[in-house]
Short mmCIF file of C-alpha atoms and ligand atoms in Angstrom, two decimals:
data_model
loop_
_atom_site.label_atom_id
_atom_site.label_comp_id
_atom_site.label_asym_id
_atom_site.label_seq_id
_atom_site.Cartn_x
_atom_site.Cartn_y
_atom_site.Cartn_z
CA UNK Y 1096 9.57 2.14 -19.14
CA UNK Y 1097 10.76 -1.41 -19.54
CA UNK Y 1098 11.88 -3.78 -16.83
CA UNK Y 1099 15.54 -4.27 -16.11
CA UNK Y 1100 16.41 -7.67 -17.41
CA UNK Y 1101 14.37 -7.31 -20.59
CA UNK Y 1102 16.73 -6.91 -23.51
CA UNK Y 1103 15.19 -3.68 -24.77
CA UNK Y 1104 12.10 -1.51 -24.87
CA UNK Y 1105 11.22 -3.28 -28.11
CA UNK Y 1106 11.42 -6.66 -26.43
CA UNK Y 1107 9.30 -5.39 -23.56
CA UNK Y 1108 6.74 -4.20 -26.09
CA UNK Y 1109 6.72 -7.66 -27.64
CA UNK Y 1110 6.17 -9.21 -24.20
CA UNK Y 1111 3.22 -6.88 -23.55
CA UNK Y 1112 1.68 -8.06 -26.84
CA UNK Y 1113 2.13 -11.70 -25.82
CA UNK Y 1114 0.63 -11.12 -22.37
CA UNK Y 1115 -2.32 -9.38 -24.02
CA UNK Y 1116 -2.95 -12.15 -26.49
CA UNK Y 1117 -2.68 -14.82 -23.77
CA UNK Y 1118 -4.79 -13.10 -21.09
CA UNK Y 1119 -6.97 -10.61 -22.97
CA UNK Y 1120 -6.66 -6.85 -23.20
CA UNK Y 1121 -8.40 -5.96 -19.95
CA UNK Y 1122 -6.12 -8.28 -17.97
CA UNK Y 1123 -2.99 -6.27 -18.82
CA UNK Y 1124 -2.52 -2.78 -17.34
CA UNK Y 1125 0.15 -0.48 -18.68
CA UNK Y 1126 -1.04 3.07 -18.07
CA UNK Y 1127 0.71 5.16 -15.41
CA UNK Y 1128 -2.44 5.84 -13.36
CA UNK Y 1129 -3.24 2.12 -13.01
CA UNK Y 1130 0.36 1.26 -12.17
CA UNK Y 1131 0.41 3.85 -9.39
CA UNK Y 1132 -2.48 1.95 -7.78
CA UNK Y 1133 -0.17 -1.04 -7.41
CA UNK Y 1134 2.66 0.63 -5.54
CA UNK Y 1135 3.01 0.96 -1.79
CA UNK Y 1136 -0.22 2.68 -0.72
CA UNK Y 1137 1.56 4.38 2.18
CA UNK Y 1138 4.56 5.68 0.31
CA UNK Y 1139 4.66 9.48 0.44
CA UNK Y 1140 5.10 11.29 -2.91
CA UNK Y 1141 8.53 10.91 -4.46
CA UNK Y 1142 9.60 8.39 -1.88
CA UNK Y 1143 11.31 5.24 -3.09
CA UNK Y 1144 8.25 3.31 -4.23
CA UNK Y 1145 9.06 0.72 -6.83
CA UNK Y 1146 5.93 0.40 -8.92
CA UNK Y 1147 5.54 -2.47 -11.32
CA UNK Y 1148 6.29 -1.84 -14.98
CA UNK Y 1149 3.15 -3.70 -15.94
CA UNK Y 1150 0.30 -5.51 -14.23
CA UNK Y 1151 -0.98 -8.84 -15.52
CA UNK Y 1152 -4.07 -10.49 -14.07
CA UNK Y 1153 -4.33 -14.15 -15.01
CA UNK Y 1154 -7.71 -15.73 -14.36
CA UNK Y 1155 -6.80 -19.43 -14.49
CA UNK Y 1156 -4.05 -21.94 -13.88
CA UNK Y 1157 -3.35 -22.08 -17.62
CA UNK Y 1158 -3.03 -18.30 -17.78
CA UNK Y 1159 -0.52 -18.37 -14.90
CA UNK Y 1160 1.47 -20.92 -16.92
CA UNK Y 1161 1.32 -18.61 -19.94
CA UNK Y 1162 2.64 -15.72 -17.81
CA UNK Y 1163 5.71 -17.67 -16.66
CA UNK Y 1164 6.34 -18.92 -20.20
CA UNK Y 1165 6.39 -15.37 -21.55
CA UNK Y 1166 8.53 -14.14 -18.64
CA UNK Y 1167 11.09 -16.89 -19.26
CA UNK Y 1168 11.21 -16.15 -22.94
CA UNK Y 1169 11.97 -12.45 -22.33
CA UNK Y 1170 13.82 -12.82 -18.99
CA UNK Y 1171 11.27 -10.62 -17.25
CA UNK Y 1172 11.06 -10.40 -13.48
CA UNK Y 1173 7.58 -11.14 -12.09
CA UNK Y 1174 6.27 -10.19 -8.63
CA UNK Y 1175 3.28 -12.21 -7.42
CA UNK Y 1176 0.56 -11.02 -5.07
CA UNK Y 1177 -2.83 -12.56 -4.43
CA UNK Y 1178 -4.93 -9.53 -3.48
CA UNK Y 1179 -2.01 -7.27 -2.58
CA UNK Y 1180 -3.51 -5.95 0.65
CA UNK Y 1181 -0.36 -6.49 2.64
CA UNK Y 1182 -0.28 -2.76 3.21
CA UNK Y 1183 1.95 -2.19 6.25
CA UNK Y 1184 4.55 -4.34 4.51
CA UNK Y 1185 4.40 -2.56 1.14
CA UNK Y 1186 1.09 -3.62 -0.46
CA UNK Y 1187 1.80 -4.62 -4.06
CA UNK Y 1188 5.13 -2.77 -4.25
CA UNK Y 1189 7.86 -4.84 -5.88
CA UNK Y 1190 11.37 -5.50 -4.50
CA UNK Y 1191 13.07 -5.33 -7.89
CA UNK Y 1192 12.22 -2.12 -9.78
CA UNK Y 1193 10.55 -2.78 -13.10
CA UNK Y 1194 9.10 -6.16 -12.18
CA UNK Y 1195 5.85 -7.24 -13.81
CA UNK Y 1196 3.14 -7.53 -11.15
CA UNK Y 1197 1.18 -10.77 -11.31
CA UNK Y 1198 -2.06 -9.95 -9.52
CA UNK Y 1199 -4.16 -13.04 -8.84
CA UNK Y 1200 -7.37 -11.29 -7.75
CA UNK Y 1201 -9.28 -12.79 -10.69
CA UNK Y 1202 -8.65 -16.34 -9.52
CA UNK Y 1203 -11.30 -16.02 -6.84
CA UNK Y 1204 -13.07 -19.34 -6.51
CA UNK Y 1205 -13.68 -21.22 -3.30
CA UNK Y 1206 -12.97 -24.52 -5.01
CA UNK Y 1207 -14.31 -26.77 -2.26
CA UNK Y 1208 -15.75 -26.72 1.24
CA UNK Y 1209 -15.74 -30.02 3.08
CA UNK Y 1210 -18.08 -29.89 6.07
CA UNK Y 1211 -17.33 -33.38 7.29
CA UNK Y 1212 -13.56 -32.97 7.38
CA UNK Y 1213 -13.56 -29.22 8.13
CA UNK Y 1214 -11.50 -27.64 5.38
CA UNK Y 1215 -11.85 -25.37 2.36
CA UNK Y 1216 -9.82 -25.10 -0.81
CA UNK Y 1217 -9.28 -21.56 -2.05
CA UNK Y 1218 -7.76 -19.77 -4.98
CA UNK Y 1219 -5.53 -16.70 -4.42
CA UNK Y 1220 -8.21 -14.06 -5.06
CA UNK Y 1221 -10.53 -15.32 -2.30
CA UNK Y 1222 -10.70 -12.75 0.51
CA UNK Y 1223 -11.67 -13.49 4.11
CA UNK Y 1224 -15.04 -11.86 3.32
CA UNK Y 1225 -15.53 -14.16 0.31
CA UNK Y 1226 -14.80 -17.29 2.34
CA UNK Y 1227 -17.05 -16.13 5.22
CA UNK Y 1228 -19.90 -15.46 2.79
CA UNK Y 1229 -19.44 -18.76 1.00
CA UNK Y 1230 -19.53 -20.66 4.31
CA UNK Y 1231 -22.66 -18.71 5.34
CA UNK Y 1232 -24.41 -19.09 1.98
CA UNK Y 1233 -24.32 -22.85 2.17
CA UNK Y 1234 -25.14 -23.02 5.88
CA UNK Y 1235 -21.83 -24.62 6.76
CA UNK Y 1236 -21.09 -25.04 10.43
CA UNK Y 1237 -17.45 -24.08 9.93
CA UNK Y 1238 -15.46 -20.99 10.97
CA UNK Y 1239 -12.33 -19.64 9.30
CA UNK Y 1240 -9.78 -17.74 11.40
CA UNK Y 1241 -9.55 -14.10 10.23
CA UNK Y 1242 -6.78 -11.53 10.70
CA UNK Y 1243 -7.43 -7.96 11.93
CA UNK Y 1244 -8.38 -6.77 8.44
CA UNK Y 1245 -10.66 -8.98 6.35
CA UNK Y 1246 -9.98 -7.58 2.88
CA UNK Y 1247 -6.81 -9.58 2.22
CA UNK Y 1248 -6.42 -12.94 0.56
CA UNK Y 1249 -6.77 -16.13 2.61
CA UNK Y 1250 -4.07 -17.78 0.49
CA UNK Y 1251 -1.82 -14.67 0.34
CA UNK Y 1252 -1.97 -14.27 4.10
CA UNK Y 1253 -1.22 -17.95 4.64
CA UNK Y 1254 1.79 -18.06 2.33
CA UNK Y 1255 3.17 -14.89 3.95
CA UNK Y 1256 2.95 -16.46 7.45
CA UNK Y 1257 0.00 -14.25 8.46
CA UNK Y 1258 -1.76 -14.58 11.78
CA UNK Y 1259 -5.44 -14.96 12.63
CA UNK Y 1260 -6.83 -15.15 16.15
CA UNK Y 1261 -9.28 -18.06 16.29
CA UNK Y 1262 -7.99 -21.65 16.46
CA UNK Y 1263 -6.27 -22.43 13.15
CA UNK Y 1264 -5.19 -18.78 13.06
CA UNK Y 1265 -1.56 -19.83 12.74
CA UNK Y 1266 -2.47 -19.88 9.11
CA UNK Y 1267 0.73 -21.35 7.70
CA UNK Y 1268 0.20 -24.29 10.09
CA UNK Y 1269 -3.38 -24.70 8.81
CA UNK Y 1270 -2.39 -24.99 5.17
CA UNK Y 1271 -2.67 -28.52 3.85
CA UNK Y 1272 -2.05 -29.39 0.23
CA UNK Y 1273 -0.95 -26.78 -2.30
CA UNK Y 1274 -1.08 -26.43 -6.04
CA UNK Y 1275 1.90 -24.48 -7.34
CA UNK Y 1276 3.12 -23.34 -10.76
CA UNK Y 1277 6.91 -23.48 -10.90
CA UNK Y 1278 9.07 -21.09 -12.91
CA UNK Y 1279 9.22 -23.57 -15.80
CA UNK Y 1280 5.43 -23.87 -15.88
CA UNK Y 1281 5.27 -27.27 -14.16
CA UNK Y 1282 2.21 -27.75 -11.94
CA UNK Y 1283 3.15 -29.37 -8.63
CA UNK Y 1284 0.75 -30.67 -6.02
CA UNK Y 1285 2.27 -31.14 -2.58
CA UNK Y 1286 1.82 -33.86 0.05
CA UNK Y 1287 -0.86 -36.48 -0.61
CA UNK Y 1288 -1.98 -34.38 -3.59
CA UNK Y 1289 0.99 -35.78 -5.52
CA UNK Y 1290 -0.99 -39.00 -5.78
CA UNK Y 1291 -3.52 -38.80 -8.60
CA UNK Y 1292 -7.03 -38.45 -7.18
CA UNK Y 1293 -6.06 -38.78 -3.51
CA UNK Y 1294 -9.01 -38.04 -1.18
CA UNK Y 1295 -6.45 -37.15 1.54
CA UNK Y 1296 -4.95 -34.27 -0.40
CA UNK Y 1297 -6.12 -31.61 2.07
CA UNK Y 1298 -6.16 -33.84 5.16
CA UNK Y 1299 -2.62 -35.09 5.73
CA UNK Y 1300 0.21 -32.60 5.45
CA UNK Y 1301 2.69 -35.36 4.83
CA UNK Y 1302 2.69 -37.48 1.72
CA UNK Y 1303 5.69 -39.67 1.08
CA UNK Y 1304 9.11 -38.04 1.31
CA UNK Y 1305 9.88 -34.43 2.24
CA UNK Y 1306 7.13 -31.93 3.00
CA UNK Y 1307 7.13 -28.94 0.68
CA UNK Y 1308 4.28 -26.63 1.73
CA UNK Y 1309 6.61 -24.48 3.85
CA UNK Y 1310 9.00 -24.13 0.93
CA UNK Y 1311 6.44 -22.10 -1.00
CA UNK Y 1312 5.76 -19.67 1.86
CA UNK Y 1313 7.67 -16.37 2.18
CA UNK Y 1314 9.75 -17.55 -0.76
CA UNK Y 1315 9.88 -17.02 -4.49
CA UNK Y 1316 10.02 -20.65 -5.60
CA UNK Y 1317 6.61 -20.83 -7.25
CA UNK Y 1318 3.24 -19.19 -7.81
CA UNK Y 1319 0.72 -20.79 -5.47
CA UNK Y 1320 -2.61 -21.21 -7.24
CA UNK Y 1321 -4.62 -23.16 -4.68
CA UNK Y 1322 -4.38 -24.18 -1.02
CA UNK Y 1323 -6.35 -26.36 1.32
CA UNK Y 1324 -7.00 -24.53 4.58
CA UNK Y 1325 -8.26 -26.15 7.77
CA UNK Y 1326 -11.34 -24.66 9.43
CA UNK Y 1327 -12.86 -25.13 12.88
CA UNK Y 1328 -16.26 -26.69 13.49
CA UNK Y 1329 -18.70 -24.18 14.99
CA UNK Y 1330 -18.55 -24.52 18.79
CA UNK Y 1331 -21.70 -24.77 20.90
CA UNK Y 1332 -20.53 -21.74 22.89
CA UNK Y 1333 -18.14 -18.98 21.97
CA UNK Y 1334 -16.94 -16.66 24.72
CA UNK Y 1335 -14.95 -13.55 23.88
CA UNK Y 1336 -12.91 -12.54 26.93
CA UNK Y 1337 -10.93 -9.53 28.12
CA UNK Y 1338 -8.52 -9.21 31.02
CA UNK Y 1339 -7.55 -5.62 31.86
CA UNK Y 1340 -4.74 -4.45 34.09
CA UNK Y 1341 -4.05 -0.85 34.97
CA UNK Y 1342 -0.38 -0.96 35.86
CA UNK Y 1343 2.16 -1.13 33.11
CA UNK Y 1344 4.28 -3.23 35.47
CA UNK Y 1345 1.70 -6.04 35.32
CA UNK Y 1346 2.76 -7.03 31.79
CA UNK Y 1347 5.14 -9.72 33.04
CA UNK Y 1348 2.49 -11.25 35.30
CA UNK Y 1349 -0.06 -11.17 32.48
CA UNK Y 1350 2.28 -13.10 30.19
CA UNK Y 1351 3.47 -15.57 32.83
CA UNK Y 1352 -0.07 -16.38 34.02
CA UNK Y 1353 -1.35 -16.72 30.46
CA UNK Y 1354 1.41 -19.04 29.21
CA UNK Y 1355 0.45 -22.21 31.15
CA UNK Y 1356 -3.20 -21.65 30.19
CA UNK Y 1357 -2.22 -21.66 26.52
CA UNK Y 1358 0.23 -24.52 26.83
CA UNK Y 1359 -2.30 -26.80 28.56
CA UNK Y 1360 -5.07 -25.97 26.07
CA UNK Y 1361 -7.38 -24.06 28.45
CA UNK Y 1362 -7.07 -21.19 25.97
CA UNK Y 1363 -6.83 -22.01 22.27
CA UNK Y 1364 -6.35 -19.67 19.34
CA UNK Y 1365 -4.02 -16.67 19.50
CA UNK Y 1366 -4.55 -14.38 22.50
CA UNK Y 1367 -3.32 -10.81 22.12
CA UNK Y 1368 -2.05 -8.33 24.70
CA UNK Y 1369 -2.59 -4.71 23.66
CA UNK Y 1370 -1.52 -1.29 24.72
CA UNK Y 1371 -4.15 1.34 23.88
CA UNK Y 1372 -4.35 2.45 20.25
CA UNK Y 1373 -3.27 4.97 19.10
CA UNK Y 1374 -0.81 6.37 21.54
CA UNK Y 1375 2.06 8.78 21.42
CA UNK Y 1376 3.37 9.05 24.98
CA UNK Y 1377 5.03 5.64 25.14
CA UNK Y 1378 5.90 5.80 28.80
CA UNK Y 1379 3.62 3.32 30.48
CA UNK Y 1380 -0.01 2.45 30.56
CA UNK Y 1381 -2.68 -0.18 30.98
CA UNK Y 1382 -2.80 -3.46 29.11
CA UNK Y 1383 -5.71 -5.46 27.74
CA UNK Y 1384 -5.50 -9.16 27.07
CA UNK Y 1385 -8.06 -10.52 24.63
CA UNK Y 1386 -8.71 -14.18 23.91
CA UNK Y 1387 -11.63 -16.53 23.40
CA UNK Y 1388 -13.00 -19.80 24.70
CA UNK Y 1389 -14.77 -22.36 22.58
CA UNK Y 1390 -16.68 -25.51 23.50
CA UNK Y 1391 -19.68 -26.88 25.31
CA UNK Y 1392 -21.35 -24.65 27.92
CA UNK Y 1393 -20.06 -26.60 30.93
CA UNK Y 1394 -16.58 -26.69 29.45
CA UNK Y 1395 -16.52 -22.92 28.93
CA UNK Y 1396 -17.88 -22.41 32.49
CA UNK Y 1397 -15.01 -24.46 33.88
CA UNK Y 1398 -12.43 -22.67 31.75
CA UNK Y 1399 -13.57 -19.17 32.68
CA UNK Y 1400 -13.58 -20.09 36.38
CA UNK Y 1401 -10.01 -21.38 36.04
CA UNK Y 1402 -8.99 -18.21 34.24
CA UNK Y 1403 -10.63 -15.86 36.77
CA UNK Y 1404 -8.79 -17.72 39.50
CA UNK Y 1405 -5.45 -17.47 37.74
CA UNK Y 1406 -5.63 -13.72 37.01
CA UNK Y 1407 -6.89 -12.90 40.53
CA UNK Y 1408 -3.19 -13.04 41.42
CA UNK Y 1409 -2.83 -9.59 39.78
CA UNK Y 1410 -4.16 -6.80 41.99
CA UNK Y 1411 -6.96 -4.89 40.27
CA UNK Y 1412 -7.14 -7.17 37.18
CA UNK Y 1413 -10.66 -7.44 35.76
CA UNK Y 1414 -11.92 -10.36 33.68
CA UNK Y 1415 -15.01 -9.98 31.48
CA UNK Y 1416 -16.66 -12.16 28.85
CA UNK Y 1417 -19.32 -11.97 26.14
CA UNK Y 1418 -20.96 -15.27 25.30
CA UNK Y 1419 -22.50 -16.18 21.97
CA UNK Y 1420 -24.24 -19.23 20.57
CA UNK Y 1421 -23.07 -18.67 17.03
CA UNK Y 1422 -21.05 -15.96 15.31
CA UNK Y 1423 -21.36 -12.37 16.61
CA UNK Y 1424 -23.13 -9.82 14.38
CA UNK Y 1425 -21.34 -7.00 12.52
CA UNK Y 1426 -22.32 -4.56 15.32
CA UNK Y 1427 -20.25 -6.54 17.84
CA UNK Y 1428 -16.82 -5.30 18.93
CA UNK Y 1429 -13.75 -6.02 16.83
CA UNK Y 1430 -12.48 -8.37 19.54
CA UNK Y 1431 -15.71 -10.37 19.58
CA UNK Y 1432 -15.73 -10.67 15.79
CA UNK Y 1433 -12.09 -11.39 15.20
CA UNK Y 1434 -11.93 -14.43 17.51
CA UNK Y 1435 -14.99 -15.93 15.83
CA UNK Y 1436 -13.95 -15.62 12.21
CA UNK Y 1437 -16.13 -12.61 11.35
CA UNK Y 1438 -14.14 -10.47 8.89
CA UNK Y 1439 -14.12 -6.72 9.44
CA UNK Y 1440 -12.13 -3.55 8.83
CA UNK Y 1441 -12.75 -1.91 12.22
CA UNK Y 1442 -9.04 -1.58 13.00
CA UNK Y 1443 -8.63 1.05 10.27
CA UNK Y 1444 -10.94 3.40 12.20
CA UNK Y 1445 -9.55 2.38 15.57
CA UNK Y 1446 -6.04 3.37 14.53
CA UNK Y 1447 -7.38 6.35 12.58
CA UNK Y 1448 -5.53 5.26 9.42
CA UNK Y 1449 -8.00 6.84 7.03
CA UNK Y 1450 -8.74 10.02 9.01
CA UNK Y 1451 -9.34 12.50 6.15
CA UNK Y 1452 -7.57 15.26 8.11
CA UNK Y 1453 -4.45 13.21 8.65
CA UNK Y 1454 -4.33 9.94 6.71
CA UNK Y 1455 -1.67 7.71 8.19
CA UNK Y 1456 0.66 5.17 6.70
CA UNK Y 1457 2.26 2.55 8.88
CA UNK Y 1458 4.72 -0.27 9.07
CA UNK Y 1459 5.12 -2.98 11.66
CA UNK Y 1460 8.13 -4.03 13.72
CA UNK Y 1461 7.29 -7.74 13.96
CA UNK Y 1462 9.63 -9.69 16.22
CA UNK Y 1463 9.48 -13.22 17.59
CA UNK Y 1464 10.42 -13.48 21.28
CA UNK Y 1465 10.11 -16.31 23.82
CA UNK Y 1466 6.78 -16.45 25.63
CA UNK Y 1467 7.95 -15.20 29.03
CA UNK Y 1468 7.25 -11.99 30.90
CA UNK Y 1469 10.93 -11.03 30.90
CA UNK Y 1470 11.20 -11.25 27.11
CA UNK Y 1471 7.87 -9.45 26.63
CA UNK Y 1472 9.25 -6.63 28.76
CA UNK Y 1473 12.56 -6.51 26.88
CA UNK Y 1474 10.93 -6.10 23.45
CA UNK Y 1475 8.40 -3.62 24.86
CA UNK Y 1476 11.13 -1.41 26.29
CA UNK Y 1477 13.13 -1.57 23.07
CA UNK Y 1478 10.10 -0.52 21.01
CA UNK Y 1479 8.94 2.18 23.43
CA UNK Y 1480 12.36 3.80 23.74
CA UNK Y 1481 12.41 4.50 20.02
CA UNK Y 1482 8.75 5.46 19.82
CA UNK Y 1483 9.23 7.97 22.65
CA UNK Y 1484 12.06 9.53 20.72
CA UNK Y 1485 9.99 9.91 17.53
CA UNK Y 1486 6.77 11.11 19.17
CA UNK Y 1487 4.92 9.32 16.35
CA UNK Y 1488 1.63 7.52 16.95
CA UNK Y 1489 1.46 3.75 16.89
CA UNK Y 1490 0.52 0.83 19.04
CA UNK Y 1491 1.80 -2.47 20.32
CA UNK Y 1492 0.24 -5.89 20.48
CA UNK Y 1493 1.83 -9.09 21.64
CA UNK Y 1494 0.25 -12.09 19.94
CA UNK Y 1495 0.78 -15.03 22.23
CA UNK Y 1496 1.39 -18.51 20.89
CA UNK Y 1497 2.27 -21.44 23.13
CA UNK Y 1498 6.00 -21.00 23.27
CA UNK Y 1499 6.64 -17.65 21.62
CA UNK Y 1500 5.18 -14.21 21.21
CA UNK Y 1501 4.89 -12.24 17.99
CA UNK Y 1502 5.43 -8.65 19.04
CA UNK Y 1503 3.67 -6.34 16.60
CA UNK Y 1504 4.91 -2.78 17.02
CA UNK Y 1505 2.89 -0.57 14.73
CA UNK Y 1506 4.60 2.68 13.74
CA UNK Y 1507 2.41 5.24 12.00
CA UNK Y 1508 3.37 8.36 10.06
CA UNK Y 1509 1.48 11.02 8.11
CA UNK Y 1510 0.97 9.58 4.63
CA UNK Y 1511 2.17 12.68 2.81
CA UNK Y 1512 5.22 13.35 4.93
CA UNK Y 1513 8.28 12.00 3.20
CA UNK Y 1514 10.63 13.07 6.01
CA UNK Y 1515 8.54 11.23 8.60
CA UNK Y 1516 8.40 8.08 6.46
CA UNK Y 1517 12.15 8.11 6.02
CA UNK Y 1518 12.66 8.65 9.74
CA UNK Y 1519 10.33 5.73 10.52
CA UNK Y 1520 12.27 3.32 8.35
CA UNK Y 1521 15.55 4.58 9.80
CA UNK Y 1522 14.25 3.92 13.31
CA UNK Y 1523 12.80 0.60 12.22
CA UNK Y 1524 16.25 -0.50 11.03
CA UNK Y 1525 17.80 0.50 14.34
CA UNK Y 1526 15.11 -1.48 16.16
CA UNK Y 1527 15.86 -4.54 14.03
CA UNK Y 1528 19.58 -4.34 14.81
CA UNK Y 1529 18.92 -3.94 18.53
CA UNK Y 1530 16.47 -6.86 18.42
CA UNK Y 1531 19.15 -8.98 16.72
CA UNK Y 1532 21.55 -8.17 19.56
CA UNK Y 1533 18.96 -9.70 21.92
CA UNK Y 1534 18.46 -12.72 19.64
CA UNK Y 1535 15.01 -11.65 18.40
CA UNK Y 1536 14.31 -12.07 14.67
CA UNK Y 1537 11.63 -10.44 12.51
CA UNK Y 1538 9.02 -12.82 11.10
CA UNK Y 1539 7.90 -10.45 8.35
CA UNK Y 1540 8.94 -7.06 7.01
CA UNK Y 1541 8.24 -4.29 4.54
CA UNK Y 1542 9.36 -4.97 0.98
CA UNK Y 1543 12.09 -2.28 1.26
CA UNK Y 1544 13.76 -3.92 4.28
CA UNK Y 1545 13.71 -7.59 3.30
CA UNK Y 1546 17.45 -7.72 2.61
CA UNK Y 1547 18.44 -6.19 5.93
CA UNK Y 1548 16.11 -8.51 7.83
CA UNK Y 1549 17.42 -11.57 5.95
CA UNK Y 1550 20.95 -10.38 6.79
CA UNK Y 1551 20.21 -10.79 10.51
CA UNK Y 1552 19.89 -14.57 10.10
CA UNK Y 1553 23.62 -14.97 9.86
CA UNK Y 1554 24.50 -18.31 11.50
CA UNK Y 1555 27.48 -19.99 9.82
CA UNK Y 1556 28.04 -17.26 7.28
CA UNK Y 1557 24.35 -17.18 6.27
CA UNK Y 1558 24.24 -20.90 5.55
CA UNK Y 1559 20.43 -20.88 5.47
CA UNK Y 1560 20.16 -18.05 2.94
CA UNK Y 1561 22.92 -19.62 0.82
CA UNK Y 1562 21.00 -22.91 0.82
CA UNK Y 1563 17.77 -21.09 -0.02
CA UNK Y 1564 19.45 -19.39 -2.98
CA UNK Y 1565 20.80 -22.73 -4.24
CA UNK Y 1566 17.23 -24.00 -4.31
CA UNK Y 1567 16.16 -20.75 -5.99
CA UNK Y 1568 18.68 -21.18 -8.78
CA UNK Y 1569 17.75 -24.83 -9.30
CA UNK Y 1570 14.01 -24.12 -9.53
CA UNK Y 1571 14.16 -20.78 -11.33
CA UNK Y 1572 17.36 -20.65 -13.42
CA UNK Y 1573 16.28 -17.52 -15.30
CA UNK Y 1574 15.45 -15.75 -12.04
CA UNK Y 1575 11.95 -14.66 -13.06
CA UNK Y 1576 9.91 -15.22 -9.88
CA UNK Y 1577 9.72 -12.37 -7.31
CA UNK Y 1578 13.43 -11.46 -7.16
CA UNK Y 1579 14.27 -10.08 -3.72
CA UNK Y 1580 11.31 -11.63 -1.88
CA UNK Y 1581 12.47 -12.33 1.70
CA UNK Y 1582 15.98 -11.31 0.63
CA UNK Y 1583 16.21 -14.24 -1.83
CA UNK Y 1584 17.81 -13.17 -5.11
CA UNK Y 1585 18.36 -15.32 -8.18
CA UNK Y 1586 21.97 -15.58 -9.38
CA UNK Y 1587 21.52 -13.13 -12.28
CA UNK Y 1588 20.32 -10.38 -9.88
CA UNK Y 1589 22.32 -11.17 -6.75
CA UNK Y 1590 24.15 -7.86 -7.12
CA UNK Y 1591 20.87 -6.10 -6.37
CA UNK Y 1592 20.98 -7.16 -2.75
CA UNK Y 1593 20.97 -4.02 -0.63
CA UNK Y 1594 21.08 -3.51 3.09
P1 ADP A 123 -2.99 -10.15 1.29
O1 ADP A 123 -3.83 -9.62 0.18
O2 ADP A 123 -3.62 -11.25 2.09
O3 ADP A 123 -2.44 -9.08 2.19
P2 ADP A 123 -0.88 -10.45 -0.58
O4 ADP A 123 -1.56 -10.84 -1.81
O5 ADP A 123 -0.45 -9.02 -0.45
O6 ADP A 123 -1.75 -10.86 0.66
O7 ADP A 123 0.36 -11.42 -0.38
C1 ADP A 123 1.33 -11.21 0.59
C2 ADP A 123 2.67 -11.68 0.06
O8 ADP A 123 2.64 -13.11 -0.07
C3 ADP A 123 3.01 -11.16 -1.32
O9 ADP A 123 3.73 -9.97 -1.26
C4 ADP A 123 3.82 -12.30 -1.92
O10 ADP A 123 5.18 -12.17 -1.54
C5 ADP A 123 3.27 -13.53 -1.27
N1 ADP A 123 2.25 -14.18 -2.14
C6 ADP A 123 0.96 -13.81 -2.21
N2 ADP A 123 0.29 -14.59 -3.03
C7 ADP A 123 1.17 -15.49 -3.51
C8 ADP A 123 1.04 -16.60 -4.41
N3 ADP A 123 -0.13 -16.92 -4.95
N4 ADP A 123 2.15 -17.31 -4.69
C9 ADP A 123 3.33 -16.99 -4.13
N5 ADP A 123 3.50 -15.97 -3.27
C10 ADP A 123 2.44 -15.23 -2.95
#
């Protein structure tokens, strides 16, 4: 097999030789069994599952530069992942069949931890576990926000707009100062980092002129090799809180009472409102709101009293809290750990993803809606209506930010059932179209649906996507970097766009 875009199998063979001599033999994987490992882990057999044609694993900045040089020379498409654990959205599967997977797991250094100014600098291969252990090893009094599953890359999650739950969990917003390799091999440092030796490189997001960090997120404009990520100082008290309501109809009240508490800073971080997991009835049910409080004892006392008061307006609502003076241990609940930056994999068991009798795959319907009860209800009803019709298991969580909610509708399917997987993606597409009709856009999607999601952002004849593709062509004239990522295609492959 040789990638489309390479002139011939012979040229592809020559490229493999060059990759091997630049990176070393064990950094280049070509055998079918290894390549299968880098597809979509949830794709049923024989389902459309574009595997890479080749996997290359650079271990340094210079090796990343060598990879783009070779790709340019042979017009090879690359597809970059950091650790490739983005499973519900396709894992390491590529958008353009035959792409060469650039897996950055070997670049796994925590380059710096700054206790005084509360940030770390990480390479792409650093997982949430790695960062947690590094902070612990050196006795740092800093916490990193973690997502539900800790095995992914801190950098990969940040550049894909991932969400954590503790303060600074809006990870893209906590990125400060990137190092990026462009398609032509140029190394760019963003913000203050553009000034040689600046001590403010990971402190101020703005340098002089336009701000570029966002340009390298959910795009294919460069390979990000390092980011600064802001951390939170360890609070004196950490309180993990739950509010439970029994009536499905209390969702609106839950959202509308929570919103002012988030907007005025009583609650920081990203609260989540959950329906029970897993579920298959999809009619109605109880809701649990989880969030955390951080601060001095008296401050947390005052906040919890305010919160109890506010939720007393809902009949039968219960408010509970677990207080810690430090990070919770591994035996603590997922909720307690996840709001305090303790990485874990508990969600896999909670959803039953790896049940040996019925291993499940999943994808996520991930819409942004305004932070009001009425909008929370509208997206909930849309999601439930389709889930009821499928009878498939899944779950819903509404991650609440100040002004908007990220609705995460998890849709699961038996991993070996091709028909079920196809039905799920069919239903997913219908959900996306119905969400568009309500003005709700997806913030992230599976690699196979990036074009159709990009298509929904159609203002002024897709002026934003057309602008994005102009930038793409200027920065990457040979179209080598992650063609198809977020629906962005380079000019030579624009015909590949599918819906
Ligand atoms: P995680 O392991 O945290 O789940 P991934 O490594 O799967 O994250 O990355 C998620 C997505 O982010 C990838 O599919 C890719 O599009 C993008 N991405 C990841 N790492 C980089 C990087 N170093 N440079 C550019 N884009 C990246």
